[in-house]
Coordinates of C-alpha atoms and ligand atoms in Angstrom, one line a residue:
M75 CA -43.6 3.3 64.4
E76 CA -46.7 4.7 66.0
R77 CA -47.3 8.0 67.6
L78 CA -50.1 9.5 69.7
L79 CA -51.0 13.3 69.0
V80 CA -53.5 13.9 72.1
N81 CA -55.2 16.9 73.7
A82 CA -55.9 18.5 70.3
G83 CA -57.7 21.9 69.9
P84 CA -60.4 21.9 67.0
I85 CA -59.5 19.6 64.1
A86 CA -60.3 21.6 61.0
H87 CA -60.0 18.1 59.0
M88 CA -61.9 19.2 55.6
A89 CA -62.8 15.2 55.5
G90 CA -64.8 13.9 52.4
K91 CA -64.8 13.2 48.7
G92 CA -64.5 15.4 45.7
Q93 CA -64.7 19.0 45.4
I94 CA -65.8 21.4 47.8
T95 CA -68.0 24.0 45.9
G96 CA -69.5 26.9 46.6
E97 CA -70.0 28.7 50.1
I98 CA -69.4 26.2 53.3
F99 CA -72.0 27.7 55.7
D100 CA -72.1 24.8 57.8
E101 CA -68.7 24.7 58.9
S102 CA -69.0 22.3 61.8
K103 CA -69.3 19.6 59.3
Y104 CA -65.5 20.0 58.9
V105 CA -64.6 21.1 62.3
E106 CA -64.2 18.7 65.1
E107 CA -64.0 19.8 68.7
A108 CA -61.1 20.1 71.0
G109 CA -60.3 17.1 72.9
L110 CA -59.2 14.3 70.2
A111 CA -56.3 12.2 69.7
I112 CA -54.5 11.0 66.3
L113 CA -53.0 8.0 66.2
V114 CA -50.0 8.0 63.4
A115 CA -48.6 4.6 62.1
D116 CA -45.5 5.4 59.9
D117 CA -46.6 8.0 57.1
K118 CA -50.3 7.2 58.0
I119 CA -53.4 8.3 59.9
K120 CA -54.4 5.4 61.5
K121 CA -57.0 6.2 64.2
I122 CA -58.9 9.6 65.3
G123 CA -60.9 9.3 68.6
K124 CA -61.3 10.6 72.0
T125 CA -58.1 11.2 73.8
E126 CA -58.9 9.1 76.9
E127 CA -59.8 6.3 74.9
L128 CA -57.0 6.3 72.5
V129 CA -54.4 7.0 75.6
S130 CA -55.9 3.8 77.3
E131 CA -55.9 1.6 74.2
F132 CA -52.1 2.5 73.3
N133 CA -50.4 3.5 76.1
N134 CA -47.1 2.3 75.1
I135 CA -46.0 4.5 72.0
E136 CA -44.6 7.9 71.7
T137 CA -47.0 10.6 73.0
I138 CA -47.1 14.2 71.8
D139 CA -49.3 16.3 73.8
L140 CA -50.7 19.0 71.4
T141 CA -52.0 21.1 74.8
G142 CA -55.1 22.2 73.1
K143 CA -53.5 23.8 69.9
A144 CA -55.7 23.7 66.8
V145 CA -54.8 21.2 63.8
V146 CA -55.6 21.9 60.1
P147 CA -54.3 19.9 57.1
G148 CA -51.0 20.0 55.3
L149 CA -51.3 22.7 52.9
V150 CA -51.2 21.7 49.1
D151 CA -49.7 24.4 47.2
S152 CA -51.1 23.4 43.2
H153 CA -49.1 26.1 41.6
T154 CA -45.4 27.1 42.1
H155 CA -42.8 28.2 39.8
L156 CA -40.2 26.7 42.0
L157 CA -36.8 26.9 40.1
W158 CA -35.4 30.1 38.8
S159 CA -32.3 32.4 39.6
G160 CA -31.9 36.0 39.3
D161 CA -33.8 39.0 40.9
R162 CA -36.5 41.1 39.3
S163 CA -37.1 43.6 42.0
R164 CA -36.3 46.5 39.8
E165 CA -39.5 46.1 37.9
V166 CA -41.4 47.4 41.0
S167 CA -40.2 51.0 39.9
W168 CA -41.4 50.1 36.3
K169 CA -44.8 49.2 37.5
Q170 CA -45.3 51.9 39.8
K171 CA -44.5 54.1 36.8
G172 CA -47.5 52.4 35.2
M173 CA -45.9 49.8 32.8
S174 CA -47.8 46.7 32.4
Y175 CA -46.7 43.1 32.7
R176 CA -46.6 43.1 28.8
E177 CA -44.5 46.5 28.5
I178 CA -42.3 45.1 31.1
A179 CA -41.8 41.9 29.1
E180 CA -41.1 44.1 26.0
N181 CA -38.7 46.2 27.7
G182 CA -36.1 43.8 28.7
G183 CA -37.8 42.7 31.9
G184 CA -40.4 39.2 32.8
I185 CA -40.0 35.9 32.2
A186 CA -37.2 36.2 29.6
A187 CA -35.2 38.3 32.2
T188 CA -35.2 35.1 34.5
V189 CA -34.2 32.7 31.8
I190 CA -30.7 34.1 31.2
P191 CA -29.3 33.8 35.1
T192 CA -31.4 30.4 35.2
R193 CA -29.6 29.2 32.6
N194 CA -26.2 30.1 33.9
C195 CA -26.9 28.6 37.2
S196 CA -25.0 25.4 37.8
E197 CA -27.0 22.3 38.8
K198 CA -25.7 22.4 42.4
E199 CA -26.8 26.2 42.7
L200 CA -30.3 25.5 41.5
E201 CA -30.7 22.6 43.8
T202 CA -29.7 24.6 46.8
I203 CA -32.0 27.5 45.7
G204 CA -34.8 24.8 45.3
L205 CA -34.1 23.4 49.0
R206 CA -34.2 26.5 50.6
R207 CA -37.4 27.1 48.6
M208 CA -38.8 23.8 50.0
H209 CA -37.9 24.8 53.6
E210 CA -39.5 28.2 53.6
A211 CA -42.8 26.3 52.1
L212 CA -42.9 23.7 55.0
R213 CA -42.2 26.5 57.6
N214 CA -45.7 28.0 56.4
G215 CA -47.2 24.7 56.5
T216 CA -47.2 23.4 52.9
T217 CA -46.7 19.7 52.5
H218 CA -46.9 19.0 49.2
M219 CA -46.4 21.3 46.2
E220 CA -46.7 21.3 42.4
A221 CA -43.5 22.7 40.9
K222 CA -43.4 24.0 37.5
T223 CA -40.1 24.7 34.6
G224 CA -40.4 27.4 32.4
Y225 CA -37.4 29.2 33.0
G226 CA -34.9 27.3 30.8
L227 CA -37.0 27.6 27.6
D228 CA -35.0 25.4 25.5
T229 CA -34.7 21.6 25.5
E230 CA -31.8 20.9 27.1
S231 CA -32.2 23.7 29.9
E232 CA -36.2 22.5 30.5
L233 CA -34.7 18.9 30.8
R234 CA -32.2 20.1 33.3
L235 CA -34.7 21.7 35.8
L236 CA -36.9 18.8 35.3
S237 CA -34.1 16.5 36.7
I238 CA -32.9 18.8 39.3
A239 CA -36.7 19.1 40.4
A240 CA -36.7 15.0 40.3
R241 CA -33.7 15.0 42.8
L242 CA -35.2 17.6 45.2
A243 CA -38.4 15.3 45.3
E244 CA -36.6 12.8 46.7
M245 CA -35.8 14.5 49.9
E246 CA -37.3 13.5 53.1
N247 CA -39.0 15.8 55.8
L248 CA -39.8 18.3 53.0
P249 CA -42.7 19.0 50.9
S250 CA -43.4 16.2 48.4
L251 CA -43.0 17.6 44.8
D252 CA -45.7 17.1 41.6
L253 CA -43.7 18.1 38.4
T254 CA -44.9 20.3 35.4
W255 CA -43.3 21.0 32.6
L256 CA -43.7 24.8 31.1
G257 CA -41.9 24.9 28.3
A258 CA -44.3 27.2 26.6
H259 CA -44.1 29.8 28.9
A260 CA -42.8 32.7 26.8
A261 CA -40.3 33.2 23.6
P262 CA -36.8 32.5 25.2
P263 CA -34.5 35.7 24.4
G264 CA -33.6 36.1 20.9
K265 CA -36.2 33.8 19.3
S266 CA -39.7 34.5 18.0
L267 CA -42.9 33.0 19.9
D268 CA -43.6 31.5 16.8
S269 CA -40.3 30.0 16.2
Y270 CA -40.1 28.5 19.7
Y271 CA -43.4 27.0 19.2
E272 CA -42.3 24.9 16.2
E273 CA -39.2 23.9 18.1
I274 CA -41.5 23.0 21.5
L275 CA -43.5 20.5 18.8
S276 CA -40.6 19.1 16.8
E277 CA -38.0 18.9 19.6
Q278 CA -38.9 20.3 23.3
L279 CA -42.0 18.1 24.1
P280 CA -40.8 14.8 22.2
A281 CA -37.6 14.9 24.5
I282 CA -39.7 15.6 27.8
I283 CA -41.6 13.0 27.1
E284 CA -38.9 10.5 26.7
Q285 CA -37.3 11.9 29.6
G286 CA -40.5 10.9 31.8
I287 CA -40.1 12.7 34.9
A288 CA -42.7 15.6 34.3
R289 CA -46.4 14.6 35.2
S290 CA -48.4 17.0 33.6
A291 CA -47.8 19.8 30.9
D292 CA -48.9 23.7 31.2
V293 CA -49.0 26.7 28.9
F294 CA -49.2 30.3 29.3
C295 CA -52.2 30.9 27.1
E296 CA -52.5 34.6 26.9
P297 CA -52.9 37.3 24.2
G298 CA -49.5 38.2 23.4
W299 CA -48.0 35.0 24.6
F300 CA -49.5 31.6 23.4
N301 CA -52.7 31.7 21.6
V302 CA -55.5 29.4 22.2
E303 CA -54.7 27.5 18.5
Q304 CA -51.1 27.1 19.7
T305 CA -52.1 26.0 23.5
E306 CA -54.6 23.7 22.0
E307 CA -52.0 21.9 19.9
I308 CA -49.3 21.7 22.6
L309 CA -51.8 20.3 25.2
K310 CA -53.2 17.9 22.7
Q311 CA -49.8 16.5 22.0
S312 CA -48.9 16.4 25.4
R313 CA -51.7 14.5 26.2
N314 CA -50.9 12.1 23.7
G315 CA -47.6 11.8 25.3
G316 CA -49.2 10.7 28.6
L317 CA -49.1 14.0 30.0
D318 CA -51.6 15.4 32.5
L319 CA -52.9 18.8 31.6
R320 CA -52.8 22.3 33.4
L321 CA -53.2 25.8 32.3
H322 CA -52.2 29.4 32.9
I323 CA -55.2 31.7 31.3
D324 CA -57.2 35.0 31.4
E325 CA -54.1 36.7 33.7
F326 CA -54.9 39.9 32.2
T327 CA -57.6 39.8 29.9
D328 CA -60.2 37.2 28.9
G329 CA -58.5 35.5 26.0
G330 CA -60.8 32.6 25.6
G331 CA -58.3 30.3 27.6
G332 CA -61.6 29.2 29.8
S333 CA -63.2 27.8 27.0
L334 CA -60.0 25.6 25.9
A335 CA -60.0 24.4 29.6
A336 CA -63.7 23.2 29.6
D337 CA -63.3 21.4 25.9
L338 CA -60.0 19.7 27.0
K339 CA -61.0 18.9 30.5
V340 CA -57.8 19.8 31.9
T341 CA -57.3 19.5 35.4
T342 CA -56.9 22.9 36.6
A343 CA -57.1 26.3 35.0
D344 CA -55.3 29.0 36.9
H345 CA -55.2 32.7 37.1
A346 CA -58.6 32.7 35.5
H347 CA -58.7 36.3 36.3
Y348 CA -60.7 37.5 33.6
T349 CA -62.7 34.8 32.5
N350 CA -66.3 35.4 31.2
K351 CA -68.9 33.8 32.9
D352 CA -70.3 31.1 30.0
A353 CA -66.7 29.9 30.3
R354 CA -66.5 29.5 34.1
E355 CA -70.1 27.2 33.7
A356 CA -68.2 25.3 31.0
M357 CA -65.5 24.7 33.5
S358 CA -67.1 23.7 36.2
S359 CA -69.4 21.4 34.0
A360 CA -66.4 20.0 32.8
G361 CA -64.8 19.2 36.3
V362 CA -62.1 21.8 35.5
M363 CA -60.6 23.5 39.0
C364 CA -60.4 27.2 38.8
G365 CA -57.1 27.9 40.3
F366 CA -56.9 31.3 41.6
L367 CA -53.5 32.9 42.2
P368 CA -54.2 36.2 44.4
G369 CA -50.5 36.7 45.3
T370 CA -50.1 37.9 41.4
P371 CA -52.6 40.8 41.5
Y372 CA -51.4 41.8 45.1
A373 CA -47.8 41.9 44.0
M374 CA -48.9 43.8 40.9
G375 CA -51.3 46.3 42.6
S376 CA -54.7 45.2 40.8
Q377 CA -57.7 44.2 41.5
F378 CA -58.6 40.3 43.2
P379 CA -60.5 37.6 40.9
P380 CA -64.1 37.2 41.6
F381 CA -64.2 34.5 44.4
K382 CA -67.6 35.6 45.7
E383 CA -69.2 35.0 42.3
C384 CA -67.7 31.5 42.1
M385 CA -68.9 30.7 45.6
E386 CA -72.4 31.7 44.6
N387 CA -72.6 29.6 41.4
N388 CA -71.1 26.7 43.1
W389 CA -68.2 26.7 41.0
A390 CA -64.9 25.0 42.6
W391 CA -61.8 26.9 42.8
S392 CA -58.6 26.6 44.6
I393 CA -55.8 28.7 45.6
A394 CA -52.1 28.6 45.5
S395 CA -49.0 30.9 45.8
D396 CA -47.8 31.1 42.1
F397 CA -44.5 31.9 43.9
N398 CA -42.3 33.0 40.6
P399 CA -40.0 36.0 40.3
N400 CA -42.6 38.4 40.2
C401 CA -44.6 37.2 43.2
R402 CA -42.3 35.8 45.8
T403 CA -44.5 34.4 48.6
Q404 CA -44.4 31.1 49.4
S405 CA -47.1 31.3 52.1
L406 CA -50.5 29.6 51.8
P407 CA -51.5 31.5 54.9
F408 CA -50.9 34.6 53.5
I409 CA -52.6 34.2 50.4
A410 CA -55.4 33.0 52.7
S411 CA -55.2 36.1 54.4
I412 CA -55.9 38.0 51.4
L413 CA -59.2 36.2 50.7
V414 CA -60.4 36.4 54.2
Q415 CA -59.2 39.9 55.2
R416 CA -59.8 41.3 52.1
N417 CA -62.2 39.6 50.1
E418 CA -64.7 38.6 52.8
I419 CA -64.1 34.7 52.2
P420 CA -64.7 32.7 55.4
P421 CA -61.7 30.9 56.9
I422 CA -63.3 27.6 56.3
T423 CA -63.6 28.2 52.6
A424 CA -60.1 29.7 52.2
L425 CA -59.1 26.4 54.0
A426 CA -60.7 24.1 51.5
A427 CA -59.1 26.1 48.6
C428 CA -55.5 25.1 49.6
T429 CA -56.4 21.9 51.2
R430 CA -58.9 19.5 49.6
N431 CA -59.6 21.4 46.4
S432 CA -55.9 22.0 45.6
A433 CA -55.1 18.3 46.7
L434 CA -57.8 17.1 43.8
T435 CA -55.6 18.6 41.2
T436 CA -51.8 17.7 42.8
P437 CA -52.0 14.2 43.8
H438 CA -49.9 12.9 46.7
P439 CA -47.0 10.6 45.2
S440 CA -47.9 7.6 47.6
G441 CA -51.5 7.9 46.4
L442 CA -52.9 8.5 49.3
E443 CA -55.4 10.9 50.5
H444 CA -54.1 14.1 51.0
G445 CA -55.4 17.7 51.8
Q446 CA -57.5 16.4 54.7
I447 CA -56.9 15.0 57.9
V448 CA -58.8 11.3 57.7
E449 CA -58.2 7.9 58.6
G450 CA -55.9 6.0 56.2
G451 CA -54.6 9.4 54.6
I452 CA -51.1 10.5 54.8
A453 CA -50.1 11.9 58.3
N454 CA -49.5 15.4 56.8
L455 CA -50.9 18.4 59.4
N456 CA -50.0 21.6 60.8
I457 CA -50.3 22.5 64.4
V458 CA -51.7 26.3 64.7
N459 CA -50.5 28.4 67.3
G460 CA -53.3 28.7 69.5
P461 CA -56.6 27.3 70.1
W462 CA -58.3 28.9 67.3
W463 CA -58.1 26.8 64.1
E464 CA -59.0 30.1 62.1
A465 CA -55.8 31.8 63.3
W466 CA -54.1 29.9 60.5
C467 CA -55.1 32.5 58.1
L468 CA -55.0 35.5 60.3
Q469 CA -51.5 36.4 60.7
P470 CA -50.4 37.6 57.5
G471 CA -46.3 38.2 57.7
H472 CA -45.8 35.0 60.3
S473 CA -46.0 31.6 60.0
P474 CA -49.1 30.6 62.0
F475 CA -47.8 27.0 63.0
V476 CA -45.6 25.5 65.6
A477 CA -45.0 22.4 63.7
T478 CA -45.9 20.4 61.0
M479 CA -46.3 16.8 60.6
I480 CA -45.0 15.6 57.3
E481 CA -45.5 12.1 56.4
G482 CA -45.7 11.1 60.1
E483 CA -42.6 13.1 61.3
M484 CA -42.9 16.0 63.6
I485 CA -41.1 18.9 62.3
Y486 CA -40.9 21.9 64.9
H487 CA -40.5 25.5 63.5
Ligands
NIG50 O1 -48.0 32.6 36.6 N1 -47.8 34.4 34.0 C1 -47.2 33.4 33.7 N2 -46.1 32.8 34.4 C2 -45.8 33.5 35.7 C3 -45.0 34.5 36.2 C4 -43.7 34.5 35.5 C5 -42.9 35.5 35.7 O2 -43.2 36.9 35.6 O3 -41.8 35.3 35.7 C6 -47.2 33.6 36.5 O4 -47.7 34.5 37.2
FE51 FE1 -48.1 30.6 37.6

């Protein structure tokens, strides 16, 4: 099946190989002027060229007139906690009384408070919850997302979350999924962290590897949760079992996770809020992506991580939603507006962070290029609701997209 998108406005394509580091001063390298057409064959972009030329060459196929609307790649959300049930809204007043994330966890809130309702939820209910969230992500332009477990926190419940996620990954016309096991997220209710750690190594991790659904492993490496030594052991055994590695590090304090991320050359080390300069430098030399999650400090009312310092030092970074019970946005355009409208980051840099850079850590199941609009790549792209591509990150609270093409199918919002 072939389709021709004609009369595109500016296309912020982000095409190229490898990480985008530093500030993109020359955005013209990544933005084509209005007037192009995109030929899509099945789920791939076959050709990009002038509208007049492609219209005369392919005159017998379905044509969609973009009427000058700008186009950006399908967004790639490289860090989400997709599957959980329950509601921790009451924690907002605890935060406003000055309780820290750790104090909230010690007083019956936090991750463990989500584990009970998630375990009590039927598979069907969790599947429906996941589907609803995938629709919401798509409405906000996400065409591919990473999805972590981490609210089962025993072997049976973690395996169950992965098998539900595997079914969701098969759904058509919704974001594709990249699945991560995050059994090492916190101590489950009624267990000490140390005994849970032993259980992870002796029982849970071998079962996850045998199940064969998760592509990656992740650990919440933070003082008060899994320490650097425990994290290293879990990651090494995960890697031996064939899993790719991701990390939560330095969300509230510099706990040494950055050096570990560099030593083990994990794919992406996320939050990385308080990571020291030497560790950032080491991560960069090791090719580790620094995955910023600005929705979390937004939700907690704290300061934002040092995006600008990373730009100035040419360290590669991505952004993601970190969708979870404590940070409930699924909108990457909103996350980008935090960067652009609160942190002086150029729209093109914010776009790189949730397209080409996040795609590098979160590959598409087809094996095709994504996070960029390029011939031969997957046909995942967003049609902005106007002629300016920058508008994709300047409408917080609204989806800036009138339509999203996902694997060659146009979904109108
Ligand atoms: O990435 N901090 C660790 N994990 C999640 C939050 C989980 C939760 O509060 O339920 C995060 O922010
Ligand atoms: Fe997270």
